mmCIF file of C-alpha atoms in Angstrom:
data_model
loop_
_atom_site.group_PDB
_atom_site.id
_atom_site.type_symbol
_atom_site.label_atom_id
_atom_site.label_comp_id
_atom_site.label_asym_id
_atom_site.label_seq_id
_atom_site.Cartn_x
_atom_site.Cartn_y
_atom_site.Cartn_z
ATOM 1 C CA UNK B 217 93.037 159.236 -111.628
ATOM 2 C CA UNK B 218 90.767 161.673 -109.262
ATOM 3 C CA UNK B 219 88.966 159.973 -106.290
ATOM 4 C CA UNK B 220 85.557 159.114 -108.465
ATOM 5 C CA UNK B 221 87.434 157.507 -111.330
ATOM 6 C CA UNK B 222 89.098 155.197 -109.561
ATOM 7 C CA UNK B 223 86.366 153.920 -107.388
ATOM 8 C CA UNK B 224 84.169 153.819 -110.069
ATOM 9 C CA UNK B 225 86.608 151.428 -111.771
ATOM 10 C CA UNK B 226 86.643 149.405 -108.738
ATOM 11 C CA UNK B 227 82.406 149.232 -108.636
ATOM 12 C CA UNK B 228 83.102 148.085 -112.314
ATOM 13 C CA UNK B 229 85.809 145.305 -111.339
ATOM 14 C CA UNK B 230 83.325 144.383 -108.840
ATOM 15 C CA UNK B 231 80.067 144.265 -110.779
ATOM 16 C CA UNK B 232 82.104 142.021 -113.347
ATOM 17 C CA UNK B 233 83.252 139.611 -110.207
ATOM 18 C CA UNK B 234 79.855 139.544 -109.472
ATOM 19 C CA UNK B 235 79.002 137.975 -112.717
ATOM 20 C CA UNK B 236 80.836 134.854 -112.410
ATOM 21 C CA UNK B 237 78.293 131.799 -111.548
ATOM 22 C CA UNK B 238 80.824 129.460 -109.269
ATOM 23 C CA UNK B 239 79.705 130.897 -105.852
ATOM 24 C CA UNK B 240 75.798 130.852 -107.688
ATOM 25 C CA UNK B 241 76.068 127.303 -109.313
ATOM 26 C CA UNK B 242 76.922 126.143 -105.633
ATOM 27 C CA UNK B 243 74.521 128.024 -103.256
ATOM 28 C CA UNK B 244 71.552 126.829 -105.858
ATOM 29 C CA UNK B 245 73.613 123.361 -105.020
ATOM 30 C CA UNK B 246 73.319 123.428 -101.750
ATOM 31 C CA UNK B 247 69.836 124.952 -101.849
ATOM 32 C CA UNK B 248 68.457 121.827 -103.724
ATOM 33 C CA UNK B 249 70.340 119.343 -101.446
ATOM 34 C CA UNK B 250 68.629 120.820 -97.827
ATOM 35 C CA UNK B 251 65.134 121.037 -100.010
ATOM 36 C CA UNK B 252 65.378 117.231 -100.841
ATOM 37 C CA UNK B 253 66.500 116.098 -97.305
ATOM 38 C CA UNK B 254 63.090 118.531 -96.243
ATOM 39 C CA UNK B 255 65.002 120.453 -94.129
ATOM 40 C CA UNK B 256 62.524 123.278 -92.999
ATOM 41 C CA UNK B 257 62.634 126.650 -94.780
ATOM 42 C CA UNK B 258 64.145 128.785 -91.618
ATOM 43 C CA UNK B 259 67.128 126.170 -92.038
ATOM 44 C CA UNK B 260 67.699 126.543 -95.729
ATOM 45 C CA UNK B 261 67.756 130.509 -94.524
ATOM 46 C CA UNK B 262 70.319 130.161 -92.030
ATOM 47 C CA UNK B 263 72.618 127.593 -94.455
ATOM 48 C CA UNK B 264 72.255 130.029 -97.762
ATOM 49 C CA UNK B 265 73.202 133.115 -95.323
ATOM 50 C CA UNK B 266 75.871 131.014 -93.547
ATOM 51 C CA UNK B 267 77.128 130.555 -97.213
ATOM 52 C CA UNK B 268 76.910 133.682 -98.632
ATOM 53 C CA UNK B 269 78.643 135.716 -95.859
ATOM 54 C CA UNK B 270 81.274 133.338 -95.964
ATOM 55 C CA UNK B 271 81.681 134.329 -99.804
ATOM 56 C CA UNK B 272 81.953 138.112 -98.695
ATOM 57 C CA UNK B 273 84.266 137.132 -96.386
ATOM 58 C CA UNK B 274 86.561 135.509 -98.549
ATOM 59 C CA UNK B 275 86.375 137.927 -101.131
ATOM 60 C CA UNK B 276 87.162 141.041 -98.337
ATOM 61 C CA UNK B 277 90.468 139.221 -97.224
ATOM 62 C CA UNK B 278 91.333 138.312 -100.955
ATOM 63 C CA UNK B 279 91.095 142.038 -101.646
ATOM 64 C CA UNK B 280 92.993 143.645 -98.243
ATOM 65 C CA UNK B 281 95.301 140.647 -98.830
ATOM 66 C CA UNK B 282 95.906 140.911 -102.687
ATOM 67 C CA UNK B 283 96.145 145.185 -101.612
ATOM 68 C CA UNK B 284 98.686 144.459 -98.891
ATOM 69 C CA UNK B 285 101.173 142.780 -101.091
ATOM 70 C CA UNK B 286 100.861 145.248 -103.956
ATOM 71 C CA UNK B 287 101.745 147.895 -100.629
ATOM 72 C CA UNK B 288 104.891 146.541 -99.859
ATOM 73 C CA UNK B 289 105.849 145.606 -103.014
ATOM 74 C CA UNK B 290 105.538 148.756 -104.820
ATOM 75 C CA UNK B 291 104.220 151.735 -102.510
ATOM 76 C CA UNK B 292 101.242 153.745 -103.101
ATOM 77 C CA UNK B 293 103.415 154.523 -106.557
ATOM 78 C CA UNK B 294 102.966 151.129 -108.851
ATOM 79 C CA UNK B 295 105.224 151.301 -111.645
ATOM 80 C CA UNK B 296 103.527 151.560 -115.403
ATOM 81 C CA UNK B 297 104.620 147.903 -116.202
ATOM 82 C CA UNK B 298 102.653 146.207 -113.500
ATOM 83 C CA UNK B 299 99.845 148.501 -114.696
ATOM 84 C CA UNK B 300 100.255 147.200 -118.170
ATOM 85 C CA UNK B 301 101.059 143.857 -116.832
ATOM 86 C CA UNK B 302 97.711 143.499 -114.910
ATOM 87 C CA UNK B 303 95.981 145.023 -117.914
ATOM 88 C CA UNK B 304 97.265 142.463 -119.995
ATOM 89 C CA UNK B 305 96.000 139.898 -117.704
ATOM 90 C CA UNK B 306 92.642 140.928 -117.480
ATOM 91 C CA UNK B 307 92.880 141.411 -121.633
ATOM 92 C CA UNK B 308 93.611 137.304 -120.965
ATOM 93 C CA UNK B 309 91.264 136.497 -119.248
ATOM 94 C CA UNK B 310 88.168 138.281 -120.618
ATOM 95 C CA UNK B 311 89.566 135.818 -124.137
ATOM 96 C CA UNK B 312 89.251 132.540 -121.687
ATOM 97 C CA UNK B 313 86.144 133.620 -120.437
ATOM 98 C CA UNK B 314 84.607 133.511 -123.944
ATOM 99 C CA UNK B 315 86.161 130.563 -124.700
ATOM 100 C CA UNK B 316 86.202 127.946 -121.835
ATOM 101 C CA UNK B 317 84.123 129.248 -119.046
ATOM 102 C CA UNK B 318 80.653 127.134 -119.922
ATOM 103 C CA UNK B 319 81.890 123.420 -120.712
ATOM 104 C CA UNK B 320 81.328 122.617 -124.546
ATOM 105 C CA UNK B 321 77.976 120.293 -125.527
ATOM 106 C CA UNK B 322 76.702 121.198 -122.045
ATOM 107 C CA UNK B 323 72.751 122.141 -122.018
ATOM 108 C CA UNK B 324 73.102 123.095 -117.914
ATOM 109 C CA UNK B 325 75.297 125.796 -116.520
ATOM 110 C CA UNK B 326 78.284 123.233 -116.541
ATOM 111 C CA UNK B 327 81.376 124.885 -115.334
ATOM 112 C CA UNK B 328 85.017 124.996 -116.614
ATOM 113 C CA UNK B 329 85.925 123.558 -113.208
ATOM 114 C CA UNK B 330 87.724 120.077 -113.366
ATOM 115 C CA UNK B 331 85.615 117.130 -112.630
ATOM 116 C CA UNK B 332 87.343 115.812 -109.826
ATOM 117 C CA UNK B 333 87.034 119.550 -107.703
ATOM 118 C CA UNK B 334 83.307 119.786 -109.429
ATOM 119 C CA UNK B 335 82.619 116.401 -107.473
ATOM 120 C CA UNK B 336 84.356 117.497 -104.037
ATOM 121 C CA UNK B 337 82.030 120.832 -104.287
ATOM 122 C CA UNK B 338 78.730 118.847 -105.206
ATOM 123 C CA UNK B 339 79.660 116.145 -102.456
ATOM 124 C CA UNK B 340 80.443 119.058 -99.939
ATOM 125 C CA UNK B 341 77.083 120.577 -100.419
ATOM 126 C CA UNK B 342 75.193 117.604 -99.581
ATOM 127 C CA UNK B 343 76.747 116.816 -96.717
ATOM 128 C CA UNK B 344 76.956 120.568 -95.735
ATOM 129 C CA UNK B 345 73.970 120.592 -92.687
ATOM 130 C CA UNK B 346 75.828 123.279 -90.728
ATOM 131 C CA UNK B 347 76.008 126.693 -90.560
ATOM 132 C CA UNK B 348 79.803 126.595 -89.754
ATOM 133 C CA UNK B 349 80.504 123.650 -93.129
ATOM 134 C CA UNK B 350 78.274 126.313 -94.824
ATOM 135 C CA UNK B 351 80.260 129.211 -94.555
ATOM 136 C CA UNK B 352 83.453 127.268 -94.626
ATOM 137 C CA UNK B 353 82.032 125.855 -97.838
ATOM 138 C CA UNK B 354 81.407 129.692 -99.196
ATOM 139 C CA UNK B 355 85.199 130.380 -98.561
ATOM 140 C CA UNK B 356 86.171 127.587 -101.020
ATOM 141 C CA UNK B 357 84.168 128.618 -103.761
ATOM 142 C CA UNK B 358 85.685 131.953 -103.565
ATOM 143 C CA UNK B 359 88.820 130.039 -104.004
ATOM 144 C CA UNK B 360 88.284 127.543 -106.770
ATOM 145 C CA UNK B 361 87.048 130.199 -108.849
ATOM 146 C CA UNK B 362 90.042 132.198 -108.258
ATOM 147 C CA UNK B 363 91.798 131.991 -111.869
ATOM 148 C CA UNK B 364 88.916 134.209 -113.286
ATOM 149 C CA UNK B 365 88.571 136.745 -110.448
ATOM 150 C CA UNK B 366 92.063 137.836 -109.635
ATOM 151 C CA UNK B 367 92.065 139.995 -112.596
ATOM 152 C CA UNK B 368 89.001 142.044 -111.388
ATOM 153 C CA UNK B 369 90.839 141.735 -107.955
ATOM 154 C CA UNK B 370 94.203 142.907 -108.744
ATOM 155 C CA UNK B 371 92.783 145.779 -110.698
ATOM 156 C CA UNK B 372 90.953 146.959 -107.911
ATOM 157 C CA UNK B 373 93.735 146.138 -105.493
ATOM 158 C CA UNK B 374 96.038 148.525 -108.070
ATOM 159 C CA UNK B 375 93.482 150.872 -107.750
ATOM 160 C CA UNK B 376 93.064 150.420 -104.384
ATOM 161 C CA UNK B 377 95.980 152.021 -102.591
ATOM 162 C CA UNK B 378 96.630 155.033 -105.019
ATOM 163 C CA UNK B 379 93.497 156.333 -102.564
ATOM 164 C CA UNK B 380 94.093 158.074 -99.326
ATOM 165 C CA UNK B 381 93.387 155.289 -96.718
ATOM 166 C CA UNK B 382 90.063 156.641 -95.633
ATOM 167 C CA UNK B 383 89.156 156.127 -99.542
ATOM 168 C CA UNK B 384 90.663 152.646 -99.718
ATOM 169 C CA UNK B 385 88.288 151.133 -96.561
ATOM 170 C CA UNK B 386 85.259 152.938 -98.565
ATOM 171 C CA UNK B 387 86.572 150.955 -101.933
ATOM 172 C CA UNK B 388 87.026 147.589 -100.474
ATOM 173 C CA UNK B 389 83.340 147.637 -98.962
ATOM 174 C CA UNK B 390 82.546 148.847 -102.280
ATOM 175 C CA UNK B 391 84.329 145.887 -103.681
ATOM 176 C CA UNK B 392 82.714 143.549 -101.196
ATOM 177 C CA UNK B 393 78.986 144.433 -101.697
ATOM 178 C CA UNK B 394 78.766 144.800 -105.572
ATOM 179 C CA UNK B 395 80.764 141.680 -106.224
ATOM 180 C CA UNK B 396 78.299 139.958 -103.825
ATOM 181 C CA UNK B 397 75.217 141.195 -106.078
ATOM 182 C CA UNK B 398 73.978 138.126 -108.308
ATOM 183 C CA UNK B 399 74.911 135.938 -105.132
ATOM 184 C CA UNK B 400 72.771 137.969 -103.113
ATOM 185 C CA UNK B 401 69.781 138.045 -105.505
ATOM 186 C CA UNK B 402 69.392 134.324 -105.856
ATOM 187 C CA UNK B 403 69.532 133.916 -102.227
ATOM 188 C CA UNK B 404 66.916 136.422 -101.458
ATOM 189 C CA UNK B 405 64.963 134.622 -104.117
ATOM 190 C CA UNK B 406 65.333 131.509 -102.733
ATOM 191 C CA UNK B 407 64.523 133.109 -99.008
ATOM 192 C CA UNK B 408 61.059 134.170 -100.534
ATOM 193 C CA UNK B 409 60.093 130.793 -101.694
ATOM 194 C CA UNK B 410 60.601 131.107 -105.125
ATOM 195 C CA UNK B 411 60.820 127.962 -107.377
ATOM 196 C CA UNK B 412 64.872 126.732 -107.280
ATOM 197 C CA UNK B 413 63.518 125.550 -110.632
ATOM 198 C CA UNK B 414 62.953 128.673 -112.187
ATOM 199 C CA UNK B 415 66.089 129.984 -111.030
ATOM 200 C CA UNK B 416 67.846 127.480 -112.016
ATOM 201 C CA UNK B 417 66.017 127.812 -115.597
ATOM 202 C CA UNK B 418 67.189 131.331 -116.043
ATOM 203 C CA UNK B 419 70.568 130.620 -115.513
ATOM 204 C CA UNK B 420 70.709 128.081 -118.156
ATOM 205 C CA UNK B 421 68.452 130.094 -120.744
ATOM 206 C CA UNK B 422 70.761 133.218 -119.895
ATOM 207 C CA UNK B 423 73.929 131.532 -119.595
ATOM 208 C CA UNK B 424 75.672 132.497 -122.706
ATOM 209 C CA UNK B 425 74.554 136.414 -122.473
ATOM 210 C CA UNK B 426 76.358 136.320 -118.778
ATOM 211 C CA UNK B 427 79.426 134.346 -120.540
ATOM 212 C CA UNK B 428 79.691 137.021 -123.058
ATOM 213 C CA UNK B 429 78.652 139.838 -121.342
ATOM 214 C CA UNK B 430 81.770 138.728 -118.507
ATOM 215 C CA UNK B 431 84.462 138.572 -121.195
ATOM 216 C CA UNK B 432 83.198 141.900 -122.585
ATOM 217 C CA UNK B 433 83.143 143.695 -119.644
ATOM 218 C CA UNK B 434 86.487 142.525 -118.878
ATOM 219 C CA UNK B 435 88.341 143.447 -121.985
ATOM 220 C CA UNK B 436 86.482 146.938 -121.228
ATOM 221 C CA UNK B 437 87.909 147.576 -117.664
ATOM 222 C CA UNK B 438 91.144 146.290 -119.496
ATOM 223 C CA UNK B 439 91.257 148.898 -121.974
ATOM 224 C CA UNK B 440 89.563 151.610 -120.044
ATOM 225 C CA UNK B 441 92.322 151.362 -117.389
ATOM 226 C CA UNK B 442 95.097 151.086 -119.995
ATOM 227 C CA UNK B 443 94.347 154.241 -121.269
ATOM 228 C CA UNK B 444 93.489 156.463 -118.555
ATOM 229 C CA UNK B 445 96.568 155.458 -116.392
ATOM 230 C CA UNK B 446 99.361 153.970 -118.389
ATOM 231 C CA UNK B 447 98.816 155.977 -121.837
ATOM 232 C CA UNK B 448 97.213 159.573 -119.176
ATOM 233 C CA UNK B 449 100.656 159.249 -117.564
ATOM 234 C CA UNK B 450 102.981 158.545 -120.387
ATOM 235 C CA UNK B 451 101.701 161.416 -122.176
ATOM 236 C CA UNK B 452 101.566 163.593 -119.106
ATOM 237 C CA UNK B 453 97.703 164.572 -118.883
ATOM 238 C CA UNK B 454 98.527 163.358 -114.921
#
């Protein structure tokens, strides 16, 4: 794959990361929770910011880390079955999205996540008043969401160091910012003063189009990368 191709797949990888409502479902969390304790507005700023770099964070050293181990475990030469193999995962994955990523009989934006971590999140954000417990508690939602991104991830990561290194630092801020998208739009949103309500509303009303459009998109990338690596080399077009 030329230079453009591949970090186009990784904007794609990251546009679909970026469509996953854990990291959302908890800023709006602990948006609500410093609104009804009345803290004032410039503190609500500095928490959701705290928050949301701490997400970008996490997701930068999941990438370099997830890229690193893919380095020394296969060179910048990854053999066609851990191609195929990640394909197949994200193939996986896109299914379980449609399937089990909004609970069942749910009207909210109810979450696959098991009750008992759903509780330690939503008791984590109301006790979150500091900017350090704010971008500590960004960091974990990277993590407990981590079953559905490592796909988008470890495609990107594949990706990733095929570039020449001045390539791969331009991919992984790529990565970084465009997975970061939806998170950043509801915090600017809720920067400006606009109803948590309403946000909230959309989310709910739009739910299922972001459910399927996730497991779509992924099943997409799946395919497209299928095809113009592991079926482009095997038939020697590279």
């Amino acid at each position: 794959m030329d230079i453009l191709t591949s970090l186009a797949i990784v904007g794609f990888a990251a546009l679909i990361h970026a469509s996953f409502q854990l990291s959302v479902s908890v800023l709006t969390l602990l948006s609500g929770h410093a609104i009804g304790s009345k803290k004032s507005h410039r503190r609500l700023v500095r928490l959701t910011t705290s928050f949301t770099t701490g997400v970008g964070v996490m997701t930068l050293l999941l990438l370099s880390f997830t890229s690193l181990i893919f380095l020394h475990a296969f060179g910048t030469q990854v053999p066609l079955l851990v191609w195929a193999l990640v394909c197949g995962l994200v193939l996986g994955i896109g299914i379980a999205v449609w399937l089990f990523y909004y609970r069942r009989g749910t009207k909210g934006t109810e979450l696959w996540l098991p009750r008992s971590f759903a509780s330690f999140l939503t008791n984590r954000s109301k006790k979150t008043d500091q900017n350090a417990e704010a971008f500590s508690l960004g960091l974990t939602s990277v993590i407990a969401e981590l079953i559905f991104i490592i796909p988008t991830v470890a495609i990107a990561a594949l990706v990733l160091i095929e570039l020449p290194p001045e390539w791969q630092l331009v991919g992984i801020g790529i990565y970084t910012l465009i997975s970061l998208l939806g998170l950043i739009i509801v915090w600017s949103l809720i920067g400006s003063g606009h109803s948590l309500a309403r946000i909230q509303r959309w989310r709910t009303e739009n739910k299922r189009f972001l459910q399927v459009s996730s497991g779509g998109a992924l099943i997409v990338l799946g395919f497209f990368v299928y095809v113009s690596k592991i079926m482009a080399t095997a038939l020697g077009v590279q």
